[in-house]
PDB file of C-alpha atoms in Angstrom:
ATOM      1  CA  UNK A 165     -25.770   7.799 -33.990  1.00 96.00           C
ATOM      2  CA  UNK A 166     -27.783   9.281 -31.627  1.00 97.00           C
ATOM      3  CA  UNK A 167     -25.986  10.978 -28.994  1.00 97.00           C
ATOM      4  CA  UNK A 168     -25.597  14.504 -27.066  1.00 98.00           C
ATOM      5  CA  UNK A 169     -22.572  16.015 -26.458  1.00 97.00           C
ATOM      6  CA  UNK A 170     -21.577  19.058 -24.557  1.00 98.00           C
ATOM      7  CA  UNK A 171     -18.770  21.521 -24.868  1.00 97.00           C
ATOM      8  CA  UNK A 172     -17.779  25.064 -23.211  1.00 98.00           C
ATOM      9  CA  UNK A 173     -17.209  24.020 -19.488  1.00 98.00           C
ATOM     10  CA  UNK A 174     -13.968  24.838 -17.722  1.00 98.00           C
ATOM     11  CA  UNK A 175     -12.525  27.377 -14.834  1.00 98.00           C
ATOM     12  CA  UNK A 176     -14.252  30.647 -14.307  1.00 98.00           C
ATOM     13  CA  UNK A 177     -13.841  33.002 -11.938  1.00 98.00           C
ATOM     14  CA  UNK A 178     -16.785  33.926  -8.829  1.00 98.00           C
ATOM     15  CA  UNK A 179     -19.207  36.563 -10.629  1.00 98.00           C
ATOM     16  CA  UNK A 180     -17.669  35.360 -14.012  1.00 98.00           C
ATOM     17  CA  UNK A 181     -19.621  34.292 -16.963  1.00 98.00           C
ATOM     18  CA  UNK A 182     -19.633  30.952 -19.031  1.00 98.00           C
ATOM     19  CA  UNK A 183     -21.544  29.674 -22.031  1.00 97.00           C
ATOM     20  CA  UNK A 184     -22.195  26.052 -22.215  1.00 98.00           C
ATOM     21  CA  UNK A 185     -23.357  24.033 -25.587  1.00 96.00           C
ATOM     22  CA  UNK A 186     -24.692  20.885 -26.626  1.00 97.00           C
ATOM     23  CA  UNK A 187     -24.429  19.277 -30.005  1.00 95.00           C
ATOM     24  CA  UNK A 188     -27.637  16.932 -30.701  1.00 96.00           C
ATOM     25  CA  UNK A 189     -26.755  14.207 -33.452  1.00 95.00           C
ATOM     26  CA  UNK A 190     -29.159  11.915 -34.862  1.00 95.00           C
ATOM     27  CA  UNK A 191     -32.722  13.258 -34.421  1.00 95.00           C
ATOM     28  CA  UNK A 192     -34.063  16.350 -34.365  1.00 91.00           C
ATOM     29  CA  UNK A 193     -34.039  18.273 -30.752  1.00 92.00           C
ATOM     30  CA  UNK A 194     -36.357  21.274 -31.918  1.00 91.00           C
ATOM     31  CA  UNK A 195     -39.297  18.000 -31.349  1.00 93.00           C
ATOM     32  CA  UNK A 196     -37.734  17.754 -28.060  1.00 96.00           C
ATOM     33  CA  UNK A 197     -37.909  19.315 -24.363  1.00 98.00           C
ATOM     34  CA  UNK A 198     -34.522  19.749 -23.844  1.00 98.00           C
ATOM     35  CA  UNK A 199     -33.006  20.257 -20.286  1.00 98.00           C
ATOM     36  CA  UNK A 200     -29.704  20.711 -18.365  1.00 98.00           C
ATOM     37  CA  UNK A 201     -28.873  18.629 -15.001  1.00 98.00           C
ATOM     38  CA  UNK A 202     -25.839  19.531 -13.107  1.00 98.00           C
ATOM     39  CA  UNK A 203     -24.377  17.414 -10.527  1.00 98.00           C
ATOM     40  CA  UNK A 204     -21.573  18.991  -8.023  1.00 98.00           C
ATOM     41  CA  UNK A 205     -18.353  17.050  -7.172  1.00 98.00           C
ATOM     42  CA  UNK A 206     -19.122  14.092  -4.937  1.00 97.00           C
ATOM     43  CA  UNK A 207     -23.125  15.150  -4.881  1.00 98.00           C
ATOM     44  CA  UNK A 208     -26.542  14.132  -6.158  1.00 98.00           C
ATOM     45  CA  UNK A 209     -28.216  15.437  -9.683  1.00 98.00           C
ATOM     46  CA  UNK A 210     -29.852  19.279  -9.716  1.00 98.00           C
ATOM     47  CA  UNK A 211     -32.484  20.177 -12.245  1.00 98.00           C
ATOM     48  CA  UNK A 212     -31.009  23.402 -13.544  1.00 98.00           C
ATOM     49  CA  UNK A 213     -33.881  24.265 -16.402  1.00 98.00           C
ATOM     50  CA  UNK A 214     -35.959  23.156 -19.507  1.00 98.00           C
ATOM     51  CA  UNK A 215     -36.328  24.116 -22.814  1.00 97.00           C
ATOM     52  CA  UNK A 216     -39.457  23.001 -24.685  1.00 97.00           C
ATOM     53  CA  UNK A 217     -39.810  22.145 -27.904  1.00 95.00           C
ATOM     54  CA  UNK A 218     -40.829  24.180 -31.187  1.00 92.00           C
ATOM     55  CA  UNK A 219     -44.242  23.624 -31.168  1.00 95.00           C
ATOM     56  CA  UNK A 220     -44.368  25.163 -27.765  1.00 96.00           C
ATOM     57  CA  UNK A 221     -42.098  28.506 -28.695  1.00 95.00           C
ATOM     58  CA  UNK A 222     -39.006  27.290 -27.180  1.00 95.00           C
ATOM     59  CA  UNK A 223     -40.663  28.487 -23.282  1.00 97.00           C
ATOM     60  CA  UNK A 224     -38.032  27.472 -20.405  1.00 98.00           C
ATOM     61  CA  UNK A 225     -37.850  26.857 -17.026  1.00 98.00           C
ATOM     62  CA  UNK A 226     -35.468  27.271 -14.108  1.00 98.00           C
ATOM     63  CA  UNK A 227     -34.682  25.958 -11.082  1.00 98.00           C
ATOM     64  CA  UNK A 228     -34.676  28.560  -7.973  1.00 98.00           C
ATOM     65  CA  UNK A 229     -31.035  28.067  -7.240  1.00 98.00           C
ATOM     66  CA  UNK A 230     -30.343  29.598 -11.009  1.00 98.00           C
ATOM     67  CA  UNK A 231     -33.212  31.617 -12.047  1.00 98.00           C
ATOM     68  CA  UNK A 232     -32.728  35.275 -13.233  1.00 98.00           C
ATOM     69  CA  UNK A 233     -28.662  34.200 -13.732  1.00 98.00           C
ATOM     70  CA  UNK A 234     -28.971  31.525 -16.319  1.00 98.00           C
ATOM     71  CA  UNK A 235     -30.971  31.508 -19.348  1.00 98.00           C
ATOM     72  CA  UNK A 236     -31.294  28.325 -21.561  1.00 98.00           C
ATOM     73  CA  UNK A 237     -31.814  29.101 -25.544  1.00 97.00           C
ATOM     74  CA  UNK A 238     -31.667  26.997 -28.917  1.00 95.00           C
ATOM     75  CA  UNK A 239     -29.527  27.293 -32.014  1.00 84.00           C
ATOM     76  CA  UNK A 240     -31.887  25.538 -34.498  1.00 63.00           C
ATOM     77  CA  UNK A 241     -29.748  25.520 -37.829  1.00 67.00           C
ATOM     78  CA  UNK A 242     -26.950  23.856 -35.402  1.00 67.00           C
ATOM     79  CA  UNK A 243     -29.393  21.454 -33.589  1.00 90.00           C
ATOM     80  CA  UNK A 244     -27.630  22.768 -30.482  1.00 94.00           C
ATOM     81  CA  UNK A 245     -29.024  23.812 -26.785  1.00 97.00           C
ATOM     82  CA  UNK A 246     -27.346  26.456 -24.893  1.00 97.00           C
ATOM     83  CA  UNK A 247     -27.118  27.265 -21.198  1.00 98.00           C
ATOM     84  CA  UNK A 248     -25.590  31.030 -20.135  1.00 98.00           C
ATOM     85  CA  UNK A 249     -24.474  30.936 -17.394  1.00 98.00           C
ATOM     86  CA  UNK A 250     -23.716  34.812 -15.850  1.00 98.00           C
ATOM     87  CA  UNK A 251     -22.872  35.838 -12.017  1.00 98.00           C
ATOM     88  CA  UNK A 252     -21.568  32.313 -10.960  1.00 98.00           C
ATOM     89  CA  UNK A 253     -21.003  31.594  -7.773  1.00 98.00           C
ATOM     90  CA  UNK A 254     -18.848  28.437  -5.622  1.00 98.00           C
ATOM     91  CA  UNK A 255     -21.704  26.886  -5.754  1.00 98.00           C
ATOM     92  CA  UNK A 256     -22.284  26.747  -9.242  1.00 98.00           C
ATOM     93  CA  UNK A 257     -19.505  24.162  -9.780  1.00 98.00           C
ATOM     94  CA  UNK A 258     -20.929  20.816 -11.235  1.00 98.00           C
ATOM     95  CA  UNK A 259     -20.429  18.494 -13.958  1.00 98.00           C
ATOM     96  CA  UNK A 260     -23.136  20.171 -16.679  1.00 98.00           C
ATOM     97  CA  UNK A 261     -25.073  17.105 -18.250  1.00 98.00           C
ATOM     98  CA  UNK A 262     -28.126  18.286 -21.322  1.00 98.00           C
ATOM     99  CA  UNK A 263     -30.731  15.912 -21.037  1.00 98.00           C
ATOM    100  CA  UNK A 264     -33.750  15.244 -23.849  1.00 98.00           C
ATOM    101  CA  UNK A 265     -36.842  14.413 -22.957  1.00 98.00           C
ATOM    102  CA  UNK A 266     -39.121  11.885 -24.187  1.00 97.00           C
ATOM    103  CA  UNK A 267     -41.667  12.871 -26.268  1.00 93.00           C
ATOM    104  CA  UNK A 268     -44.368  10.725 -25.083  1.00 95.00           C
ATOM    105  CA  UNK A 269     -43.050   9.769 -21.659  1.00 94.00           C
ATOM    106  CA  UNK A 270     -41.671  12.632 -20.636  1.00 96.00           C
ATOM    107  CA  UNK A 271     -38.189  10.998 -18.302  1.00 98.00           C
ATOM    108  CA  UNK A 272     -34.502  12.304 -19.501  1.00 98.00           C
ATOM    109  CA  UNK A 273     -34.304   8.937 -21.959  1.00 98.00           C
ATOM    110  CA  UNK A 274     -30.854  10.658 -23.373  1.00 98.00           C
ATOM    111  CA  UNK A 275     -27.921  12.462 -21.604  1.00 98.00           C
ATOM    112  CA  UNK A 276     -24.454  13.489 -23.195  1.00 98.00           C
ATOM    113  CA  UNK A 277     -21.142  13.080 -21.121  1.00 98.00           C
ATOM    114  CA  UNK A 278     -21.334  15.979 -19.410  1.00 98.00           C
ATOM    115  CA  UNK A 279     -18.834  19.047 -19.195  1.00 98.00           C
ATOM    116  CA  UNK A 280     -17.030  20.430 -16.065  1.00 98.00           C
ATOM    117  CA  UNK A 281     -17.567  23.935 -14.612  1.00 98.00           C
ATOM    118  CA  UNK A 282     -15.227  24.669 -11.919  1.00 98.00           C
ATOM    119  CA  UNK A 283     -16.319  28.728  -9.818  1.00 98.00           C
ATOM    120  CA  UNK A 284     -13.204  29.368  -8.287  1.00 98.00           C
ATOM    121  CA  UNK A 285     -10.667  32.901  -7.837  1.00 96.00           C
TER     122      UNK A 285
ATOM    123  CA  UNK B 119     -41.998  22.087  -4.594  1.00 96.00           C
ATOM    124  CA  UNK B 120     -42.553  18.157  -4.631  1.00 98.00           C
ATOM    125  CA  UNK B 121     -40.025  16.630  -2.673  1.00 97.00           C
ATOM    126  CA  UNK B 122     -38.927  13.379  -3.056  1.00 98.00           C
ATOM    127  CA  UNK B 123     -37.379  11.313  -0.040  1.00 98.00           C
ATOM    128  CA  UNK B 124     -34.684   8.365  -1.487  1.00 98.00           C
ATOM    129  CA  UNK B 125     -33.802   5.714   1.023  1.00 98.00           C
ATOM    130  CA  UNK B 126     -31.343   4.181   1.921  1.00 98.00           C
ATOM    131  CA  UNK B 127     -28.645   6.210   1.131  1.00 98.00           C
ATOM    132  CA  UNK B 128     -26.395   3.570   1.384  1.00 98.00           C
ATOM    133  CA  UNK B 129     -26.733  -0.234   0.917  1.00 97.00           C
ATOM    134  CA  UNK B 130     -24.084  -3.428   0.873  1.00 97.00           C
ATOM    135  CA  UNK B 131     -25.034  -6.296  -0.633  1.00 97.00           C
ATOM    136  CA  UNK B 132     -23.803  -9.545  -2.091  1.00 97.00           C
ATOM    137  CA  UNK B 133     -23.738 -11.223  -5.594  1.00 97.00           C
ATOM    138  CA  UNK B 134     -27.471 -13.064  -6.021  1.00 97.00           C
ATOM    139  CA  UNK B 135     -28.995 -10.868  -3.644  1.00 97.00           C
ATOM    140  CA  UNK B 136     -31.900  -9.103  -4.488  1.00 98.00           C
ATOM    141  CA  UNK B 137     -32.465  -5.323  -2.641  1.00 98.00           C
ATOM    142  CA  UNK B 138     -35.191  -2.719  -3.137  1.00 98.00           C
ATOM    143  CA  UNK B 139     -34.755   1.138  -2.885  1.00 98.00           C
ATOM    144  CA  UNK B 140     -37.871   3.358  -2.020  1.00 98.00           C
ATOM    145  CA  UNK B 141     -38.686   6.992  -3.013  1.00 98.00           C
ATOM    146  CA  UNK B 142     -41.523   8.313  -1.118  1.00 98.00           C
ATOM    147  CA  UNK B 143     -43.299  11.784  -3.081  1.00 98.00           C
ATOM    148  CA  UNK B 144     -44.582  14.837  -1.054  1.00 98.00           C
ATOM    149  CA  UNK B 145     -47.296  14.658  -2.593  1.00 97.00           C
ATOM    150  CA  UNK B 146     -48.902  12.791  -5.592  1.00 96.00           C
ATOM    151  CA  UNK B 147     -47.563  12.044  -8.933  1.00 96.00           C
ATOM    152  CA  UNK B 148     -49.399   9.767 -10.776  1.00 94.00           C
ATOM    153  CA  UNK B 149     -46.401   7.584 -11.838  1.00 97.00           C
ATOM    154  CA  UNK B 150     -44.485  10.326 -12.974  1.00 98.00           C
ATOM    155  CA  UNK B 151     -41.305   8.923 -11.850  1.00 98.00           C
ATOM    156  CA  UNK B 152     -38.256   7.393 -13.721  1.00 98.00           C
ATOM    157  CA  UNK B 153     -35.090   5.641 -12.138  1.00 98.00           C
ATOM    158  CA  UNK B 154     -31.381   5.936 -12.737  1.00 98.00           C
ATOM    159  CA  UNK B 155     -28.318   4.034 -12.372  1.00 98.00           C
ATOM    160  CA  UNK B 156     -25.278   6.003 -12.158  1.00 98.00           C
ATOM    161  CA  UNK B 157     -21.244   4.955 -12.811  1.00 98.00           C
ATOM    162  CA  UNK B 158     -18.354   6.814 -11.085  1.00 97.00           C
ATOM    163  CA  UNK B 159     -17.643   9.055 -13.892  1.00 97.00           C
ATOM    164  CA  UNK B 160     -20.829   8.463 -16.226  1.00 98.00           C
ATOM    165  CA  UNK B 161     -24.146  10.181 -16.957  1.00 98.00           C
ATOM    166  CA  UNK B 162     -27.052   8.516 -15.420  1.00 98.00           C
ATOM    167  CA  UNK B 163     -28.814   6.071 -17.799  1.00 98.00           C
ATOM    168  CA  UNK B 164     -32.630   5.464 -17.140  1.00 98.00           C
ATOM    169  CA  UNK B 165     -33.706   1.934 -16.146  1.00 98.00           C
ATOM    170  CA  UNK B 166     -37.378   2.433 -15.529  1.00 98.00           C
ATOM    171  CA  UNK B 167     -39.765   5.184 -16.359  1.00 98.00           C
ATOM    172  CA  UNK B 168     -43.517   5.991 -15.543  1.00 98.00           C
ATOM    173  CA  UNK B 169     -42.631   3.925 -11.912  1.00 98.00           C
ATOM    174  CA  UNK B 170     -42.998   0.413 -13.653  1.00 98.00           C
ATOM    175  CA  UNK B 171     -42.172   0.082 -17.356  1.00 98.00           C
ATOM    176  CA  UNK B 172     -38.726  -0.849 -17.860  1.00 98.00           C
ATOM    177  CA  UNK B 173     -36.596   0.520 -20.616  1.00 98.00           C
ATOM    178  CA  UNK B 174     -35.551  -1.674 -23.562  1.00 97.00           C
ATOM    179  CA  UNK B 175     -32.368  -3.128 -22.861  1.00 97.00           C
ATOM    180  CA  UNK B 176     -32.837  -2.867 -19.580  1.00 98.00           C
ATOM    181  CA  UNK B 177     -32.001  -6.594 -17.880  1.00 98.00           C
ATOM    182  CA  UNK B 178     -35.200  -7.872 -16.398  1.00 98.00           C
ATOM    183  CA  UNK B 179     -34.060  -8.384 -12.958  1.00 98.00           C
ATOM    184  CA  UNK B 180     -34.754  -4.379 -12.423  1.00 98.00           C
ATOM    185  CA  UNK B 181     -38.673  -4.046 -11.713  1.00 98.00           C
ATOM    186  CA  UNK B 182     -40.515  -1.251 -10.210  1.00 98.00           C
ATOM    187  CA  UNK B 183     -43.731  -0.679  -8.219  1.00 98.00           C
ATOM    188  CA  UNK B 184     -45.845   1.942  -6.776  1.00 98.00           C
ATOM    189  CA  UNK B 185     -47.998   2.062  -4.068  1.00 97.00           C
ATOM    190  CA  UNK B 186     -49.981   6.358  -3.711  1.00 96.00           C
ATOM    191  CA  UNK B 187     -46.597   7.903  -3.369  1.00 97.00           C
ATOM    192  CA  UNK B 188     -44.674   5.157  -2.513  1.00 98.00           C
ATOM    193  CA  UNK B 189     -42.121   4.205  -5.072  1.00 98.00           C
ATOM    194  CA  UNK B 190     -39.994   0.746  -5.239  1.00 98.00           C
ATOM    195  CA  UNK B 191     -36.779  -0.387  -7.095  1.00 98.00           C
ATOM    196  CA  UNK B 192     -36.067  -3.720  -6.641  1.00 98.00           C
ATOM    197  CA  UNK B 193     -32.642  -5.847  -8.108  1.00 98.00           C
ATOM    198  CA  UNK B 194     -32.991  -9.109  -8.024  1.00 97.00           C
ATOM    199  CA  UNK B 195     -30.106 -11.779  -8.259  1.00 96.00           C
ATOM    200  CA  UNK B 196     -27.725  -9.160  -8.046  1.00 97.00           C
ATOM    201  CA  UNK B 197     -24.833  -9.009 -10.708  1.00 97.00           C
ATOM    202  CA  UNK B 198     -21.648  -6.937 -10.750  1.00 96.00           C
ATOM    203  CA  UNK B 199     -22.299  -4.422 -13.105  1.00 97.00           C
ATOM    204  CA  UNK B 200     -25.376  -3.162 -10.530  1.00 97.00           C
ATOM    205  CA  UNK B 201     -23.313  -1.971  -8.016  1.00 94.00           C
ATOM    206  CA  UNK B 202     -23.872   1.713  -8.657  1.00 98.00           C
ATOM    207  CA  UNK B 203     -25.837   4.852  -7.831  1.00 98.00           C
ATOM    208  CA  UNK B 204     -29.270   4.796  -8.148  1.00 98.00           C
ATOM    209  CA  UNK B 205     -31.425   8.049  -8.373  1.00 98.00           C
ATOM    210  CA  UNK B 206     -35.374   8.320  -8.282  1.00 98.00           C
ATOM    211  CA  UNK B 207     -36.617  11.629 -10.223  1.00 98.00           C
ATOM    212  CA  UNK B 208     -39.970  12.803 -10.440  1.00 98.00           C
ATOM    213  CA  UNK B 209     -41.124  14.329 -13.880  1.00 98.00           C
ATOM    214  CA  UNK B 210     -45.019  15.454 -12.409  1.00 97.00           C
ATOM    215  CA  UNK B 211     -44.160  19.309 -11.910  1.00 97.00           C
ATOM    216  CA  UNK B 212     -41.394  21.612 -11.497  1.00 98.00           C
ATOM    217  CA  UNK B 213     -39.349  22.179 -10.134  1.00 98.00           C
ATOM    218  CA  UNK B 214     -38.001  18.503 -11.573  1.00 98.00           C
ATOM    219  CA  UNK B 215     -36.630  16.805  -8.371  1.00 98.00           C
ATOM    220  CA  UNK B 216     -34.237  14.271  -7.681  1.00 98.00           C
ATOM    221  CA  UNK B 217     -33.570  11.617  -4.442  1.00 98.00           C
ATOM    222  CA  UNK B 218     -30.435  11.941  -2.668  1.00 98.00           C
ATOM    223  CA  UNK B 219     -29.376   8.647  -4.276  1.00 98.00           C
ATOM    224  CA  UNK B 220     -29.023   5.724  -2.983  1.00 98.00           C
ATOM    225  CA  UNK B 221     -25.276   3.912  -3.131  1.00 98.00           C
ATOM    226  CA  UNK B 222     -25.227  -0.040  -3.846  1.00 98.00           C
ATOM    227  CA  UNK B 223     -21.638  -1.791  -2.783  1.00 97.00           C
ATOM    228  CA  UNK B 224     -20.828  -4.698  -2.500  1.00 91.00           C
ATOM    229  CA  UNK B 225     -20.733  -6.563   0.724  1.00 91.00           C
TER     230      UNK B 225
END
C-alpha cells in the first residue's frame, strides 16, 4: 500500500528539541520532492519546507517562520524523511503532516496522518 | 512571497446546492494551484490540481476554473460528505502558500 506515516511528535519543552520521521511505503520517495505541512490547533495549513528528490542532491527549502531552526534530511536505506526540529517555540505547536509531491504535477497528491507537537513548559 | 487570498471563510449551505469558493493570487501562477478538502481530524486530500483537472476518484460534481489569477471551486448538488474545509494552495514558487480556508456547513 501506498501510504506515509509519521512518528516522533509529542510534548517538548520552549527552546527544546524534537526529531520528527516519516515512513514512505509503497514507492520509492528518493524520486520524490518530499515536504512537511504543519497545521496549528484550530488553524489553517503552513508550508514548513521541501526536500527534493535524488536527482536534484536532496536541496531543501524552508519557510521563514522555521528557517535556520529546522533542517529537513533523508534516510534513503529506510525510505524515510526527517524534520529536526531545534529551538522551538509556542508557536511551533501543530499537527506535523509529510507531504510527497507529484512528480509531474507538482501538488502534495499524498499526505500521512500527521503527528502532534505540543511547545509548552 | 505570493499570497493567496481564500474567500469566504465561511459558507452554509443546503443538500443539492451548488457553491463556489475563490482564491485570488498576488500575482501570477500559471495554474499552479491545487485544492483541498479537509475532515475534522484528517489530512487534507487533493480534489483538483493544476486549477482544473480533477483527481481520479474525485466525484465529478467538484470542477475548477481560472480566470489570470482568479481561481474557482465550485460543488455542485451538494452531498453530505462535502461539508468540510476547503484549502486553495499555490505550488508556482516558494514560499508554498496556502488560503485561510474556507469552512462549508450545512445550513
Amino acid at each position: 500500500e501506498v501510504q506515509l506515516v509519521e512518528s516522533g511528535g509529542g510534548l517538548v519543552q520552549p527552546g527544546g528539541s524534537l526529531r520528527l520521521s516519516c515512513a514512505a511505503s509503497g514507492f520509492i520517495s528518493t524520486d520524490h520532492y518530499m515536504d512537511w505541512v504543519r497545521q496549528a490547533p484550530g488553524k489553517g495549513l503552513e508550508w514548513v519546507g521541501r526536500s527534493r528528490n535524488k536527482t536534484k542532491s536532496y536541496t531543501t527549502e524552508y519557510a521563514a517562520s522555521v528557517k535556520g531552526r529546522f533542517t529537513i534530511s533523508r534516510g534513503d536505506l529506510q525510505n524515510s524523511l526527517y524534520l529536526q526540529m531545534n529551538s522551538l517555540k509556542a508557536e511551533d505547536t501543530a499537527m506535523y503532516y509529510c507531504a510527497r509531491v507529484h512528480a509531474a504535477n507538482w501538488y502534495f497528491d499524498l499526505w500521512g496522518p500527521g503527528t502532534l507537537v505540543t511547545v509548552s513548559s | 512571497d505570493i499570497q493567496v487570498t481564500q474567500s469566504p471563510s465561511s459558507l452554509s449551505a443546503s443538500l443539492g446546492d451548488r457553491v463556489t469558493i475563490t482564491c485570488r493570487a498576488s500575482q501570477g501562477i500559471i495554474k499552479n494551484l491545487v485544492w483541498f478538502q479537509q475532515k475534522p481530524g484528517k489530512a487534507p486530500e487533493p480534489l483538483i490540481y493544476t486549477a482544473s483537472t480533477l483527481r481520479s476518484g474525485v466525484p465529478s460534481r467538484f470542477s475548477g476554473s481560472v480566470s489570470g489569477t482568479d481561481f474557482t471551486l465550485t460543488i455542485n448538488s451538494l452531498q453530505p460528505e462535502d461539508f468540510a474545509t476547503y484549502y486553495c494552495q499555490q505550488y508556482h514558487g516558494y514560499p508554498l502558500t496556502f488560503g485561510r480556508g474556507t469552512r462549508l456547513e450545512i445550513k
